[in-house]
mmCIF file of C-alpha atoms in Angstrom:
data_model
loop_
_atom_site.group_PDB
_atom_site.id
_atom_site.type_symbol
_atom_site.label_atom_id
_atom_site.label_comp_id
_atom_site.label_asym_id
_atom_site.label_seq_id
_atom_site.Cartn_x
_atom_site.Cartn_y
_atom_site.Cartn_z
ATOM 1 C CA UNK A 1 0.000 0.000 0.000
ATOM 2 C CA UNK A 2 1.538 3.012 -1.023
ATOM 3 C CA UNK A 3 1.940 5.790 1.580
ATOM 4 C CA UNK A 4 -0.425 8.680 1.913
ATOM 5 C CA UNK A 5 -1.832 11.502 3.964
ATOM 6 C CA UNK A 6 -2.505 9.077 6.815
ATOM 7 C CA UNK A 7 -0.311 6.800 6.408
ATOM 8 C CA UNK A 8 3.548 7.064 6.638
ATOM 9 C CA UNK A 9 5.990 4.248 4.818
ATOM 10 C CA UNK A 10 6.761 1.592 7.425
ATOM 11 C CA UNK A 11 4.620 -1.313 8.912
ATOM 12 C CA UNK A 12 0.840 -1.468 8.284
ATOM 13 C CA UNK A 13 -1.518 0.870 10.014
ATOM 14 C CA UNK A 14 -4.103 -1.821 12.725
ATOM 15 C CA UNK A 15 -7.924 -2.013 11.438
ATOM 16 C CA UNK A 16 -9.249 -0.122 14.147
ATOM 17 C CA UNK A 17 -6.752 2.778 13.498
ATOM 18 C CA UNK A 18 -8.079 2.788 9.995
ATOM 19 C CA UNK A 19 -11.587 2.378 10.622
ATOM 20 C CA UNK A 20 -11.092 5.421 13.057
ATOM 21 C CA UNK A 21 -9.924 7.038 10.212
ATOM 22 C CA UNK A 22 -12.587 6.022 8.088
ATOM 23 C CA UNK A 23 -14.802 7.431 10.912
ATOM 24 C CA UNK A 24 -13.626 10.768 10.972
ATOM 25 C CA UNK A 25 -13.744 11.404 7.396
ATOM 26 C CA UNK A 26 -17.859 10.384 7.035
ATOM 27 C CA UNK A 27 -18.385 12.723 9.886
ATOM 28 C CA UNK A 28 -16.160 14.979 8.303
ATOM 29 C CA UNK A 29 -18.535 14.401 5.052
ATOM 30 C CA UNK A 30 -21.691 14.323 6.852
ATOM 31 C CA UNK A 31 -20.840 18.208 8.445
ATOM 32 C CA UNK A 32 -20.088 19.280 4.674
ATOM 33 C CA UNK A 33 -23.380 17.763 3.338
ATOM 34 C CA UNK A 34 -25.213 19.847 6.308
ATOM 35 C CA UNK A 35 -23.522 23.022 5.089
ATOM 36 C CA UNK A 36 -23.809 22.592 1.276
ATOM 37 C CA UNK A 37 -27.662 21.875 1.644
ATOM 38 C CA UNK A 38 -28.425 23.837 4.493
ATOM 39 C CA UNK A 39 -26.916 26.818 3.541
ATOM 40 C CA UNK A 40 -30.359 28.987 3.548
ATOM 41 C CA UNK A 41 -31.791 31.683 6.267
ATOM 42 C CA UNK A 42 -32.758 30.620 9.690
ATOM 43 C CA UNK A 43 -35.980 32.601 9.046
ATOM 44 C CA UNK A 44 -37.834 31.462 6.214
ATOM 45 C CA UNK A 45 -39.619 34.964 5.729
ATOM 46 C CA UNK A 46 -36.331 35.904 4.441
ATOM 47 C CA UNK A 47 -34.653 34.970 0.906
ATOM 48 C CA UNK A 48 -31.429 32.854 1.598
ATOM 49 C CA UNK A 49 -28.408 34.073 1.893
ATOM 50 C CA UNK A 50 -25.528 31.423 0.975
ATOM 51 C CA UNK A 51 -23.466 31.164 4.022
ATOM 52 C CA UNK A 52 -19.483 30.316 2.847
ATOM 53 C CA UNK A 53 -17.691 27.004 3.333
ATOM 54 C CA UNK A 54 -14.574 28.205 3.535
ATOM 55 C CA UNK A 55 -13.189 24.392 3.193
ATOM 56 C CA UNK A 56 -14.548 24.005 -0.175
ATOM 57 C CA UNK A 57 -13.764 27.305 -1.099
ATOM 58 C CA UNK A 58 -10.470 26.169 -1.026
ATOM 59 C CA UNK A 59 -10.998 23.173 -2.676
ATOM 60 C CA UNK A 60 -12.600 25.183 -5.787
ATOM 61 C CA UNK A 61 -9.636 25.359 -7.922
ATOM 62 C CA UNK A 62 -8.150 21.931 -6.714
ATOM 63 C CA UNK A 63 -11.427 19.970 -9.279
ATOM 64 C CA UNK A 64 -8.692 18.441 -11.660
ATOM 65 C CA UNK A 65 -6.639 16.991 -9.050
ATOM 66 C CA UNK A 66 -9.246 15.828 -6.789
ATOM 67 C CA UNK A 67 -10.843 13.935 -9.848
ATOM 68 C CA UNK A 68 -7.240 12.418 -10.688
ATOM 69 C CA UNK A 69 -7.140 11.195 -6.952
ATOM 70 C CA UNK A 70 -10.906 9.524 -7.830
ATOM 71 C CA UNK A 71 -9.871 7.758 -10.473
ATOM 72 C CA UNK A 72 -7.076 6.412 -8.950
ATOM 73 C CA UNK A 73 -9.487 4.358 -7.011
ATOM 74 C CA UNK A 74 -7.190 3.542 -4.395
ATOM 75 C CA UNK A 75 -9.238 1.209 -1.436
ATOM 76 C CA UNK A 76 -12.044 3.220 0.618
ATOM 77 C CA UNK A 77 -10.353 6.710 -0.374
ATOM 78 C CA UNK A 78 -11.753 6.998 -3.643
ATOM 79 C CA UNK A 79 -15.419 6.500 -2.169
ATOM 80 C CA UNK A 80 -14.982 9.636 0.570
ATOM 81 C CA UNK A 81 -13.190 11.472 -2.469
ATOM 82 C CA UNK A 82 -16.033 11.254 -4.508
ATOM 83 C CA UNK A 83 -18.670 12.634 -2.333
ATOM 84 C CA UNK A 84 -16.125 15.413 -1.687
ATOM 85 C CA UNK A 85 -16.745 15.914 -5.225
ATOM 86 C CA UNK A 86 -20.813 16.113 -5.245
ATOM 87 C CA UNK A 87 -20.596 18.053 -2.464
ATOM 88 C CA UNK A 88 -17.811 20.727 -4.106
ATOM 89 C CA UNK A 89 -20.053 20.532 -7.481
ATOM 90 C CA UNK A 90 -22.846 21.285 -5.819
ATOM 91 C CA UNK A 91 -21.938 24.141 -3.497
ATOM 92 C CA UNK A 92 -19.468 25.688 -6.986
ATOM 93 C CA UNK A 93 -22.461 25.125 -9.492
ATOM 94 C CA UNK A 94 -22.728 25.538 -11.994
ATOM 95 C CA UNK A 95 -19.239 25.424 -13.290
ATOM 96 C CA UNK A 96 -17.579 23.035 -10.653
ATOM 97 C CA UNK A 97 -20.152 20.653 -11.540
ATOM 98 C CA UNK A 98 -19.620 20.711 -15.648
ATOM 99 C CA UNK A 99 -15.607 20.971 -14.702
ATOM 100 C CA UNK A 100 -15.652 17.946 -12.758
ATOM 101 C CA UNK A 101 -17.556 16.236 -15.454
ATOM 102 C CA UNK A 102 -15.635 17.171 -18.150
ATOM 103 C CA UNK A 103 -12.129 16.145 -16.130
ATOM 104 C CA UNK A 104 -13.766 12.661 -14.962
ATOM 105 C CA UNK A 105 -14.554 12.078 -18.936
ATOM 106 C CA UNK A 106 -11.421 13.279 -20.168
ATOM 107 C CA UNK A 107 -9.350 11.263 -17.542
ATOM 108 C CA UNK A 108 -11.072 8.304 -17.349
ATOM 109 C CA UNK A 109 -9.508 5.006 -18.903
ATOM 110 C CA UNK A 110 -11.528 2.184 -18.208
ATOM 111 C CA UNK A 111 -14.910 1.349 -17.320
ATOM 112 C CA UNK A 112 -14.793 1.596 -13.463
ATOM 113 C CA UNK A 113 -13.039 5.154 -13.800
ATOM 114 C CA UNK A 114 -15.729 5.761 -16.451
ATOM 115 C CA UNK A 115 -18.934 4.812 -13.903
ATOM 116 C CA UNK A 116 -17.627 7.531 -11.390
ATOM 117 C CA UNK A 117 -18.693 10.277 -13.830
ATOM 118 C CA UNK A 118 -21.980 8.290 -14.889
ATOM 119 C CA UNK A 119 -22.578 8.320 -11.011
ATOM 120 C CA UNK A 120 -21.381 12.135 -10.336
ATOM 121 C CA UNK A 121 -23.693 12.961 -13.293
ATOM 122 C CA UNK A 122 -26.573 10.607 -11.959
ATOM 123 C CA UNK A 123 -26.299 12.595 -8.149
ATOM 124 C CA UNK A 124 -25.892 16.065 -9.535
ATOM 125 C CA UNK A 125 -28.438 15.666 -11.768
ATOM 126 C CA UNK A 126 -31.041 15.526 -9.328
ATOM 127 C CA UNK A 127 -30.256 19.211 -8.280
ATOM 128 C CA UNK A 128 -28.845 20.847 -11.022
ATOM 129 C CA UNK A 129 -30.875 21.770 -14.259
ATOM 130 C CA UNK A 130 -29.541 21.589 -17.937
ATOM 131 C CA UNK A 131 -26.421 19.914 -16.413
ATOM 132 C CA UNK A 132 -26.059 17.950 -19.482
ATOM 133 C CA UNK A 133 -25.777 20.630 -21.929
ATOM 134 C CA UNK A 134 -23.729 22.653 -19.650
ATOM 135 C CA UNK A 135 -20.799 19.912 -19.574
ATOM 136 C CA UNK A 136 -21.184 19.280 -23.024
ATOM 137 C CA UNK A 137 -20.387 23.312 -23.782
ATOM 138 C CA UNK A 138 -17.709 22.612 -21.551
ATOM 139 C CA UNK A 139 -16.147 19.923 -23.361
ATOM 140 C CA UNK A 140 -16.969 21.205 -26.567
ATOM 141 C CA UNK A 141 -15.066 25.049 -25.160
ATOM 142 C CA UNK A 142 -11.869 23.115 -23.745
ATOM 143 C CA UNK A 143 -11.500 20.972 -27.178
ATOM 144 C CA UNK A 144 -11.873 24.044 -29.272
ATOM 145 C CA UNK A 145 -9.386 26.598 -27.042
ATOM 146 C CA UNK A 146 -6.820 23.611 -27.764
ATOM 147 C CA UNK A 147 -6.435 23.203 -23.995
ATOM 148 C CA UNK A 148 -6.238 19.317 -24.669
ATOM 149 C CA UNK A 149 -3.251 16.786 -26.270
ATOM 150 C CA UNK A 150 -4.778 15.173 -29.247
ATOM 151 C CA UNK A 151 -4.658 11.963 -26.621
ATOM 152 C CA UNK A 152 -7.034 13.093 -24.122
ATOM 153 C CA UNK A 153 -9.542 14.790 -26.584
ATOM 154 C CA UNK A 154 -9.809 10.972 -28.308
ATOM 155 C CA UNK A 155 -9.949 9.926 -25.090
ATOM 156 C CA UNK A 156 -13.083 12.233 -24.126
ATOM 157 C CA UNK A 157 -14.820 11.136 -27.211
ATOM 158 C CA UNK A 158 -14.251 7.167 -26.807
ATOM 159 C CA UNK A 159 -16.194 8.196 -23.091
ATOM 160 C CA UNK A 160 -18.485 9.903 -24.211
ATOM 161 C CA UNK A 161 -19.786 7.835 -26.948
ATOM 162 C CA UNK A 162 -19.138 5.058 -24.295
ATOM 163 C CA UNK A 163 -21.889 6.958 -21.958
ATOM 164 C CA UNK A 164 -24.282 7.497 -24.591
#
């Protein structure tokens, strides 16, 4: 296992150190879900105002990389990775939403990489309108400003007509 943020090279972390870990980061997740969908008024006579998430805030220009760490699918991370995602494309809509869609697309090599955008798509979907033809114009503006290597935009194309 190759080291990472919580673990350091040497001998193997003990299951209940890791589950601990695993802990932390859904209540972690579950706090971020309560402030990306609860972000309206206290009093409902008044219009919402968005309160900030600093966290993800942060995390707004960070999309690419984040999706790269997805795809690598590496054990439970990839799972806790993606709903960092959902929650960051939902709280950045609508363009953190059609920019992790079009990176997930672009990136993705094989069919298991591939079902993480079907399922981002699938969750966001639900809450965002004309998501669809939002991340198409996305992939369609990143192809045409030449922002691509002729490698990834074949790539993006074998996806999508993989999707559809």
């Amino acid at each position: 296992m190759p080291a990472s943020v919580i673990t350091a090279p040497g001998p193997p972390l003990q299951d209940g150190v890791r589950e601990a870990c695993d802990r932390v980061i859904q209540l972690l997740l579950l706090n971020l879900q309560k402030l990306v969908y609860n972000r309206g008024s206290p009093n409902p006579a008044e219009p919402p105002l968005p309160r900030p998430v600093p966290f993800l805030d942060a995390l707004r220009p960070h999309v690419r990389e984040l999706c790269v760490e997805t795809l690598r699918l590496e054990r439970k991370r990839f799972l806790w990775q993606h709903q960092l995602l959902v929650l960051l494309a939902v709280y950045s809509a609508p363009h953190c939403a059609t920019d992790a869609l079009f990176h997930l697309l672009t990136l993705a090599r094989t069919q298991d990489e591939l079902a993480l955008a079907t399922q981002l798509y699938a969750v966001l979907s639900s809450c965002l309108t004309d998501l669809l033809p939002a991340t198409v114009k996305t992939c369609v503006c990143q192809i045409h400003a030449g922002r691509l290597p002729d490698a990834q935009v074949a790539q993006l194309f074998r996806n999508l007509a993989s999707v559809v």
